[in-house]
Amino acid sequence: MKITEKAVPGYERVVFAEDPDSGYRGIIAVHNTTLGPGAGGTRFWNYRSDEEALNDALRLSRGMTYKSALAGLPCGGGKSIILGDNRTTEREKIFRAHGRFVHLLGGLYITAEDVGTSPADMEYVLQETPYVAGLQGKSGDPSPRTARGVFRAMQAAAKFRWGSDDLAGRTVALQGCGHVGFPLAEELHRAGAKLMVTDVDDARVQRAVSECGARAVAPDEIYGVEADILAPCAMGAILNDQTIPRLRVEIVAGAANNQLLETRHGDMLEARGILYAPDYAANAGGIISGGCMEMLGWDEARMLARVDDIYDCLSEIFKISSERKLPTWKAADILAEQRLQIKQESPA
Ligand code: NAD
């Protein structure tokens, strides 16, 4: 395996591997390990260029540092990319090569599944290295925990905005009824919230309609519906110049990663008086479940209590934002950086 390394300011390690025997090509970016090993999944994707893949690895690994710091996990931030078509049937060859690459970093980086990879792929990684989480039969599908965390983030946002965290009678516009969106719809329904839902997959919409009493809305209409909360649980970059002027909600809180197209869109939400629950704080339930159960050996009850603490984390972000008159995305970054700083000052 041919290994090369690139010095990137602000990152601890950025390493590239090529394995001619298997056709494997990968990147590992370790952003920061102040709080613990750089934890973050393996994304398997056909990028238009190597530069685009590297940028994604850098952006995602930095995001993991912030997400783990806010979630109170003893993990840093890292991410890996496998370059290529993720529909390949040569999975054993590719993922064992990836496992060898992960192992070369000696535990500085711990991987798991992400877009284009599955728990079954991680079993191949495990054959080459112990530095892998998200395995079959361990902490299980993180999505219901992510949904619970988003629900707690919504409650914290409701408390801050309306003085009560009771969501009964509130209307939530939910985009994406998938692995996270559907259990979130169920929990909101149990809490007495009214739902308007959309998805590009009709069967998923129908399930939310029949099981959660939701009203179906067309995919493009979701941005303009009158509701209390918008919950983006489909793709990223949906908060942008086109959508923000259309919003008729008071809170945005959802699971999707990288909801703001650019950070200035967080400022735009603020200017419109819309309270934004920063995505990487609100959607940390999944990493909390994997991190606490697989890396720390916690039992389920203790892990679930930590997921529920997302409420306190969001409350703290909103407090910093209002005291310092900063947009919430900035307040979240500040809180994460404070946690990294405290640890750097007291390494014991
Ligand atoms: P999923 O693929 O199960 O669900 C996404 C849903 O969005 C699908 O039903 C899909 O049909 C729908 N969708 C796609 N494009 C759409 C559009 N234009 N309009 C409406 N619906 C659309 O994914 P998931 O696991 O539920 O994750 C949802 C989001 O949350 C993703 O952005 C993911 O990165 C993020 N996230 C997930 C987890 C987790 O634990 N699964 C953790 C953190 C963040």
Short mmCIF file of C-alpha atoms and ligand atoms in Angstrom, two decimals:
data_model
loop_
_atom_site.label_atom_id
_atom_site.label_comp_id
_atom_site.label_asym_id
_atom_site.label_seq_id
_atom_site.Cartn_x
_atom_site.Cartn_y
_atom_site.Cartn_z
CA MET A 1 0.00 0.00 0.00
CA LYS A 2 1.41 3.37 -1.02
CA ILE A 3 0.98 6.02 1.70
CA THR A 4 1.45 9.76 1.28
CA GLU A 5 0.79 12.54 3.72
CA LYS A 6 -0.12 16.19 3.31
CA ALA A 7 0.41 18.95 5.87
CA VAL A 8 -2.87 20.84 6.22
CA PRO A 9 -2.95 23.73 8.71
CA GLY A 10 -5.35 23.05 11.58
CA TYR A 11 -5.37 19.27 11.00
CA GLU A 12 -3.31 16.69 12.87
CA ARG A 13 -2.99 14.18 10.02
CA VAL A 14 -4.17 14.04 6.42
CA VAL A 15 -3.09 10.78 4.84
CA PHE A 16 -3.71 9.18 1.43
CA ALA A 17 -3.46 5.48 0.55
CA GLU A 18 -3.43 3.56 -2.70
CA ASP A 19 -3.49 -0.21 -2.91
CA PRO A 20 -2.90 -1.30 -6.52
CA ASP A 21 -3.78 -4.96 -5.76
CA SER A 22 -7.35 -4.19 -4.69
CA GLY A 23 -7.84 -0.93 -6.61
CA TYR A 24 -8.48 0.79 -3.27
CA ARG A 25 -7.90 4.54 -2.90
CA GLY A 26 -8.62 6.27 0.40
CA ILE A 27 -8.13 9.39 2.49
CA ILE A 28 -8.08 9.72 6.28
CA ALA A 29 -8.31 13.18 7.80
CA VAL A 30 -7.79 13.52 11.56
CA HIS A 31 -8.77 17.01 12.60
CA ASN A 32 -8.25 17.10 16.37
CA THR A 33 -7.65 14.48 19.06
CA THR A 34 -7.61 16.74 22.14
CA LEU A 35 -10.63 14.96 23.65
CA GLY A 36 -9.86 11.48 22.35
CA PRO A 37 -9.24 9.53 19.15
CA GLY A 38 -10.59 11.06 15.95
CA ALA A 39 -13.92 9.32 15.52
CA GLY A 40 -15.93 9.52 12.31
CA GLY A 41 -17.34 7.27 9.63
CA THR A 42 -16.12 6.08 6.27
CA ARG A 43 -17.80 7.77 3.31
CA PHE A 44 -17.66 5.76 0.06
CA TRP A 45 -18.35 8.11 -2.82
CA ASN A 46 -17.51 8.78 -6.45
CA TYR A 47 -16.30 12.37 -6.28
CA ARG A 48 -15.83 14.45 -9.40
CA SER A 49 -12.20 15.05 -8.41
CA ASP A 50 -9.66 14.08 -5.76
CA GLU A 51 -9.68 17.68 -4.61
CA GLU A 52 -13.42 17.54 -3.95
CA ALA A 53 -12.93 14.31 -1.96
CA LEU A 54 -10.17 15.88 0.13
CA ASN A 55 -12.29 18.95 0.84
CA ASP A 56 -15.14 16.73 1.99
CA ALA A 57 -12.80 14.74 4.27
CA LEU A 58 -11.46 17.96 5.80
CA ARG A 59 -14.88 19.55 6.29
CA LEU A 60 -16.43 16.38 7.72
CA SER A 61 -13.56 15.57 10.10
CA ARG A 62 -13.63 19.09 11.53
CA GLY A 63 -17.39 18.74 11.97
CA MET A 64 -16.83 15.54 13.95
CA THR A 65 -14.48 17.32 16.38
CA TYR A 66 -17.19 19.87 17.12
CA LYS A 67 -20.00 17.34 17.26
CA SER A 68 -18.20 15.06 19.74
CA ALA A 69 -17.05 17.99 21.88
CA LEU A 70 -20.61 19.30 22.19
CA ALA A 71 -21.97 15.82 22.88
CA GLY A 72 -19.52 15.48 25.78
CA LEU A 73 -17.84 12.44 24.27
CA PRO A 74 -14.18 11.55 24.84
CA CYS A 75 -13.61 11.59 21.09
CA GLY A 76 -11.96 13.90 18.64
CA GLY A 77 -12.78 14.39 14.99
CA GLY A 78 -11.77 12.31 12.01
CA LYS A 79 -13.29 11.06 8.79
CA SER A 80 -12.25 8.79 5.98
CA ILE A 81 -13.18 8.62 2.34
CA ILE A 82 -13.02 5.69 -0.03
CA LEU A 83 -12.89 6.96 -3.59
CA GLY A 84 -14.98 5.02 -6.07
CA ASP A 85 -18.36 3.54 -6.89
CA ASN A 86 -20.02 2.43 -3.63
CA ARG A 87 -22.15 -0.15 -5.48
CA THR A 88 -19.06 -2.32 -6.01
CA THR A 89 -19.40 -6.01 -5.24
CA GLU A 90 -15.67 -6.26 -4.39
CA ARG A 91 -16.43 -5.21 -0.84
CA GLU A 92 -14.14 -7.57 1.05
CA LYS A 93 -11.05 -6.48 -0.92
CA ILE A 94 -11.87 -2.79 -0.63
CA PHE A 95 -12.84 -2.75 3.04
CA ARG A 96 -9.96 -4.95 4.16
CA ALA A 97 -7.58 -2.55 2.39
CA HIS A 98 -9.37 0.29 4.17
CA GLY A 99 -8.98 -1.56 7.49
CA ARG A 100 -5.23 -1.89 6.91
CA PHE A 101 -5.06 1.83 6.20
CA VAL A 102 -7.02 2.69 9.38
CA HIS A 103 -4.73 0.38 11.36
CA LEU A 104 -1.62 2.20 10.15
CA LEU A 105 -2.71 5.23 12.19
CA GLY A 106 -2.46 3.14 15.36
CA GLY A 107 -5.80 4.18 16.91
CA LEU A 108 -5.53 7.90 16.22
CA TYR A 109 -8.61 7.42 14.04
CA ILE A 110 -11.64 5.19 14.71
CA THR A 111 -14.00 4.50 11.86
CA ALA A 112 -17.67 3.44 11.48
CA GLU A 113 -20.21 3.44 8.68
CA ASP A 114 -21.36 6.54 6.82
CA VAL A 115 -22.82 7.29 3.38
CA GLY A 116 -22.17 4.36 1.04
CA THR A 117 -20.99 1.95 3.74
CA SER A 118 -22.82 -0.50 6.02
CA PRO A 119 -22.30 -2.45 9.26
CA ALA A 120 -21.50 -5.50 7.09
CA ASP A 121 -18.65 -3.55 5.43
CA MET A 122 -17.30 -2.73 8.88
CA GLU A 123 -16.99 -6.45 9.62
CA TYR A 124 -14.36 -6.59 6.85
CA VAL A 125 -12.61 -3.57 8.36
CA LEU A 126 -12.61 -5.40 11.72
CA GLN A 127 -10.65 -8.26 10.17
CA GLU A 128 -7.71 -5.85 9.77
CA THR A 129 -8.05 -3.46 12.72
CA PRO A 130 -9.82 -3.10 16.07
CA TYR A 131 -10.25 0.63 15.44
CA VAL A 132 -13.79 0.34 14.13
CA ALA A 133 -17.27 0.91 15.64
CA GLY A 134 -20.82 0.63 14.27
CA LEU A 135 -20.61 -3.14 14.03
CA GLN A 136 -23.56 -5.49 13.70
CA GLY A 137 -25.09 -6.54 17.00
CA LYS A 138 -23.39 -3.75 18.98
CA SER A 139 -25.11 -0.39 19.56
CA GLY A 140 -27.43 -1.02 16.59
CA ASP A 141 -29.11 1.45 14.25
CA PRO A 142 -28.31 4.94 15.57
CA SER A 143 -31.29 6.57 13.82
CA PRO A 144 -33.91 6.24 16.61
CA ARG A 145 -31.42 7.82 19.04
CA THR A 146 -30.74 10.58 16.57
CA ALA A 147 -34.52 11.13 16.38
CA ARG A 148 -34.79 11.29 20.17
CA GLY A 149 -31.96 13.84 20.30
CA VAL A 150 -33.67 16.02 17.68
CA PHE A 151 -36.88 15.84 19.72
CA ARG A 152 -34.96 17.04 22.80
CA ALA A 153 -33.38 19.83 20.72
CA MET A 154 -36.89 20.90 19.65
CA GLN A 155 -38.04 20.94 23.27
CA ALA A 156 -35.07 23.12 24.27
CA ALA A 157 -35.77 25.48 21.36
CA ALA A 158 -39.46 25.64 22.32
CA LYS A 159 -38.54 26.47 25.93
CA PHE A 160 -36.21 29.23 24.80
CA ARG A 161 -38.62 30.69 22.26
CA TRP A 162 -42.00 30.18 23.93
CA GLY A 163 -41.14 29.65 27.61
CA SER A 164 -42.45 26.07 27.64
CA ASP A 165 -40.99 22.90 26.21
CA ASP A 166 -44.39 21.29 25.77
CA LEU A 167 -44.81 20.51 22.07
CA ALA A 168 -48.50 19.53 22.38
CA GLY A 169 -50.53 21.50 19.88
CA ARG A 170 -47.44 22.79 18.05
CA THR A 171 -47.21 22.18 14.32
CA VAL A 172 -44.04 20.62 12.94
CA ALA A 173 -43.22 20.61 9.22
CA LEU A 174 -41.05 17.53 8.70
CA GLN A 175 -38.91 17.08 5.60
CA GLY A 176 -37.85 13.45 5.09
CA CYS A 177 -39.64 10.48 6.68
CA GLY A 178 -36.67 8.13 6.65
CA HIS A 179 -34.68 6.36 9.35
CA VAL A 180 -34.61 9.46 11.54
CA GLY A 181 -37.66 11.35 10.27
CA PHE A 182 -40.17 8.57 10.89
CA PRO A 183 -39.32 7.82 14.56
CA LEU A 184 -39.21 11.58 15.09
CA ALA A 185 -42.73 11.84 13.64
CA GLU A 186 -43.85 9.06 16.00
CA GLU A 187 -42.40 10.81 19.03
CA LEU A 188 -43.90 14.16 18.06
CA HIS A 189 -47.28 12.48 17.52
CA ARG A 190 -47.08 10.90 20.99
CA ALA A 191 -46.22 14.33 22.41
CA GLY A 192 -49.39 15.78 20.89
CA ALA A 193 -47.77 17.79 18.09
CA LYS A 194 -49.47 18.23 14.69
CA LEU A 195 -47.45 17.10 11.70
CA MET A 196 -47.09 18.17 8.10
CA VAL A 197 -44.74 15.81 6.31
CA THR A 198 -43.05 15.44 2.97
CA ASP A 199 -40.74 12.98 1.26
CA VAL A 200 -39.84 12.13 -2.33
CA ASP A 201 -40.85 8.56 -1.48
CA ASP A 202 -44.67 8.40 -1.34
CA ALA A 203 -44.79 5.20 0.69
CA ARG A 204 -42.84 6.91 3.46
CA VAL A 205 -45.23 9.84 3.47
CA GLN A 206 -48.23 7.52 3.61
CA ARG A 207 -46.81 5.70 6.62
CA ALA A 208 -46.49 8.96 8.53
CA VAL A 209 -50.00 9.95 7.45
CA SER A 210 -51.59 6.70 8.60
CA GLU A 211 -49.52 6.09 11.74
CA CYS A 212 -48.91 9.62 13.00
CA GLY A 213 -51.96 11.49 11.73
CA ALA A 214 -49.73 13.68 9.56
CA ARG A 215 -50.88 15.88 6.69
CA ALA A 216 -48.97 15.24 3.45
CA VAL A 217 -47.32 18.16 1.68
CA ALA A 218 -45.48 18.20 -1.70
CA PRO A 219 -41.66 18.27 -1.43
CA ASP A 220 -41.27 21.84 -2.58
CA GLU A 221 -44.20 23.14 -0.51
CA ILE A 222 -42.63 22.23 2.83
CA TYR A 223 -40.57 25.45 2.88
CA GLY A 224 -43.64 27.67 2.64
CA VAL A 225 -46.10 26.00 5.03
CA GLU A 226 -47.21 27.86 8.12
CA ALA A 227 -45.95 25.88 11.12
CA ASP A 228 -44.16 26.39 14.41
CA ILE A 229 -41.10 24.27 13.66
CA LEU A 230 -39.36 23.10 10.48
CA ALA A 231 -37.50 19.79 10.92
CA PRO A 232 -35.09 19.13 8.04
CA CYS A 233 -34.45 15.37 8.10
CA ALA A 234 -33.52 14.70 4.46
CA MET A 235 -30.49 16.32 2.84
CA GLY A 236 -28.08 19.16 3.66
CA ALA A 237 -27.79 22.73 2.30
CA ILE A 238 -31.56 23.24 2.40
CA LEU A 239 -31.29 26.53 4.30
CA ASN A 240 -30.24 28.91 1.54
CA ASP A 241 -31.09 32.12 -0.34
CA GLN A 242 -34.07 30.48 -2.04
CA THR A 243 -35.67 28.74 0.94
CA ILE A 244 -35.08 31.09 3.92
CA PRO A 245 -37.26 33.95 2.61
CA ARG A 246 -40.12 31.45 2.18
CA LEU A 247 -40.05 30.06 5.73
CA ARG A 248 -43.08 30.71 7.95
CA VAL A 249 -41.82 28.99 11.11
CA GLU A 250 -40.27 30.21 14.35
CA ILE A 251 -37.81 27.34 14.90
CA VAL A 252 -35.67 25.15 12.64
CA ALA A 253 -34.50 21.93 14.32
CA GLY A 254 -33.75 18.73 12.45
CA ALA A 255 -31.37 15.87 11.83
CA ALA A 256 -29.87 16.63 8.43
CA ASN A 257 -26.14 17.34 8.40
CA ASN A 258 -24.89 20.71 7.11
CA GLN A 259 -28.33 22.29 6.82
CA LEU A 260 -26.91 25.77 6.24
CA LEU A 261 -25.59 26.13 2.69
CA GLU A 262 -23.14 28.71 4.08
CA THR A 263 -22.75 30.08 7.60
CA ARG A 264 -24.19 33.41 6.41
CA HIS A 265 -27.49 31.56 6.05
CA GLY A 266 -27.42 31.06 9.82
CA ASP A 267 -27.14 34.84 10.09
CA MET A 268 -30.06 35.18 7.67
CA LEU A 269 -32.26 32.98 9.86
CA GLU A 270 -31.30 35.07 12.87
CA ALA A 271 -32.18 38.27 11.00
CA ARG A 272 -35.60 36.81 10.19
CA GLY A 273 -36.14 35.99 13.87
CA ILE A 274 -36.05 32.23 13.29
CA LEU A 275 -34.35 30.23 16.04
CA TYR A 276 -31.96 27.70 14.50
CA ALA A 277 -30.90 24.63 16.50
CA PRO A 278 -27.39 23.99 15.08
CA ASP A 279 -27.50 20.65 13.28
CA TYR A 280 -24.39 19.08 14.72
CA ALA A 281 -25.67 19.70 18.25
CA ALA A 282 -29.24 18.55 17.55
CA ASN A 283 -28.33 15.40 15.58
CA ALA A 284 -25.68 14.01 17.95
CA GLY A 285 -27.88 11.19 19.29
CA GLY A 286 -26.43 8.69 16.83
CA ILE A 287 -22.80 9.33 17.68
CA ILE A 288 -23.68 9.37 21.37
CA SER A 289 -25.21 5.90 21.07
CA GLY A 290 -22.23 4.45 19.20
CA GLY A 291 -19.61 6.33 21.21
CA CYS A 292 -21.03 5.61 24.67
CA MET A 293 -21.95 1.96 24.12
CA GLU A 294 -19.10 0.80 21.89
CA MET A 295 -16.19 2.97 23.02
CA LEU A 296 -17.06 3.59 26.68
CA GLY A 297 -18.99 0.39 27.38
CA TRP A 298 -21.99 2.22 28.85
CA ASP A 299 -25.31 0.43 29.20
CA GLU A 300 -28.33 1.59 27.24
CA ALA A 301 -29.98 3.54 30.06
CA ARG A 302 -26.88 5.64 30.70
CA MET A 303 -26.43 6.25 26.99
CA LEU A 304 -30.08 7.31 26.57
CA ALA A 305 -29.71 9.78 29.44
CA ARG A 306 -26.77 11.32 27.60
CA VAL A 307 -28.88 11.59 24.44
CA ASP A 308 -31.51 13.43 26.49
CA ASP A 309 -28.79 15.85 27.64
CA ILE A 310 -28.93 17.31 24.12
CA TYR A 311 -31.64 19.49 25.67
CA ASP A 312 -29.09 21.07 28.05
CA CYS A 313 -26.52 21.46 25.29
CA LEU A 314 -29.00 23.35 23.09
CA SER A 315 -30.16 25.45 26.05
CA GLU A 316 -26.55 26.46 26.68
CA ILE A 317 -26.06 27.37 23.00
CA PHE A 318 -29.20 29.54 23.01
CA LYS A 319 -28.03 31.23 26.21
CA ILE A 320 -24.61 32.07 24.76
CA SER A 321 -26.29 33.28 21.60
CA SER A 322 -28.63 35.64 23.43
CA GLU A 323 -26.08 36.89 25.97
CA ARG A 324 -23.42 37.62 23.37
CA LYS A 325 -25.85 38.59 20.61
CA LEU A 326 -24.45 35.98 18.26
CA PRO A 327 -26.19 33.70 15.79
CA THR A 328 -26.75 30.23 17.21
CA TRP A 329 -24.39 28.50 14.74
CA LYS A 330 -21.59 30.71 16.08
CA ALA A 331 -22.58 30.11 19.70
CA ALA A 332 -22.38 26.33 19.08
CA ASP A 333 -18.87 26.67 17.66
CA ILE A 334 -17.85 28.76 20.67
CA LEU A 335 -19.20 26.19 23.14
CA ALA A 336 -17.39 23.35 21.35
CA GLU A 337 -14.14 25.35 21.23
CA GLN A 338 -14.47 26.13 24.96
CA ARG A 339 -14.66 22.40 25.70
CA LEU A 340 -11.57 21.74 23.60
CA GLN A 341 -9.76 24.61 25.32
CA ILE A 342 -10.62 23.43 28.85
CA LYS A 343 -9.24 19.99 28.01
CA GLN A 344 -6.07 21.46 26.47
CA GLU A 345 -5.46 23.48 29.63
CA SER A 346 -5.98 20.49 31.96
CA PRO A 347 -4.71 17.47 30.02
CA ALA A 348 -5.17 15.10 32.99
P1 NAD B 1 -32.76 8.28 5.19
O1 NAD B 1 -32.13 8.13 3.85
O2 NAD B 1 -33.27 7.09 5.91
O3 NAD B 1 -33.97 9.33 5.10
C1 NAD B 1 -33.91 10.48 4.31
C2 NAD B 1 -35.30 10.66 3.71
O4 NAD B 1 -35.33 11.89 3.00
C3 NAD B 1 -35.66 9.55 2.71
O5 NAD B 1 -36.93 9.01 3.03
C4 NAD B 1 -35.66 10.28 1.37
O6 NAD B 1 -36.60 9.74 0.45
C5 NAD B 1 -36.04 11.68 1.79
N1 NAD B 1 -35.66 12.73 0.85
C6 NAD B 1 -34.57 12.80 0.05
N2 NAD B 1 -34.61 13.91 -0.70
C7 NAD B 1 -35.76 14.56 -0.36
C8 NAD B 1 -36.35 15.79 -0.77
N3 NAD B 1 -35.80 16.57 -1.71
N4 NAD B 1 -37.51 16.17 -0.20
C9 NAD B 1 -38.11 15.38 0.74
N5 NAD B 1 -37.58 14.20 1.17
C10 NAD B 1 -36.42 13.81 0.63
O7 NAD B 1 -31.67 9.07 6.08
P2 NAD B 1 -31.66 9.23 7.65
O8 NAD B 1 -30.73 8.22 8.23
O9 NAD B 1 -33.05 9.36 8.14
O10 NAD B 1 -30.93 10.63 7.79
C11 NAD B 1 -31.61 11.84 7.51
C12 NAD B 1 -30.62 13.00 7.61
O11 NAD B 1 -30.09 13.06 8.93
C13 NAD B 1 -29.41 12.88 6.69
O12 NAD B 1 -29.06 14.18 6.27
C14 NAD B 1 -28.33 12.31 7.58
O13 NAD B 1 -27.04 12.69 7.15
C15 NAD B 1 -28.66 12.98 8.89
N6 NAD B 1 -28.20 12.24 10.07
C16 NAD B 1 -28.62 10.97 10.28
C17 NAD B 1 -28.20 10.29 11.41
C18 NAD B 1 -28.67 8.88 11.70
O14 NAD B 1 -28.51 8.40 12.83
N7 NAD B 1 -29.29 8.19 10.74
C19 NAD B 1 -27.34 10.90 12.34
C20 NAD B 1 -26.93 12.22 12.11
C21 NAD B 1 -27.38 12.88 10.97
#
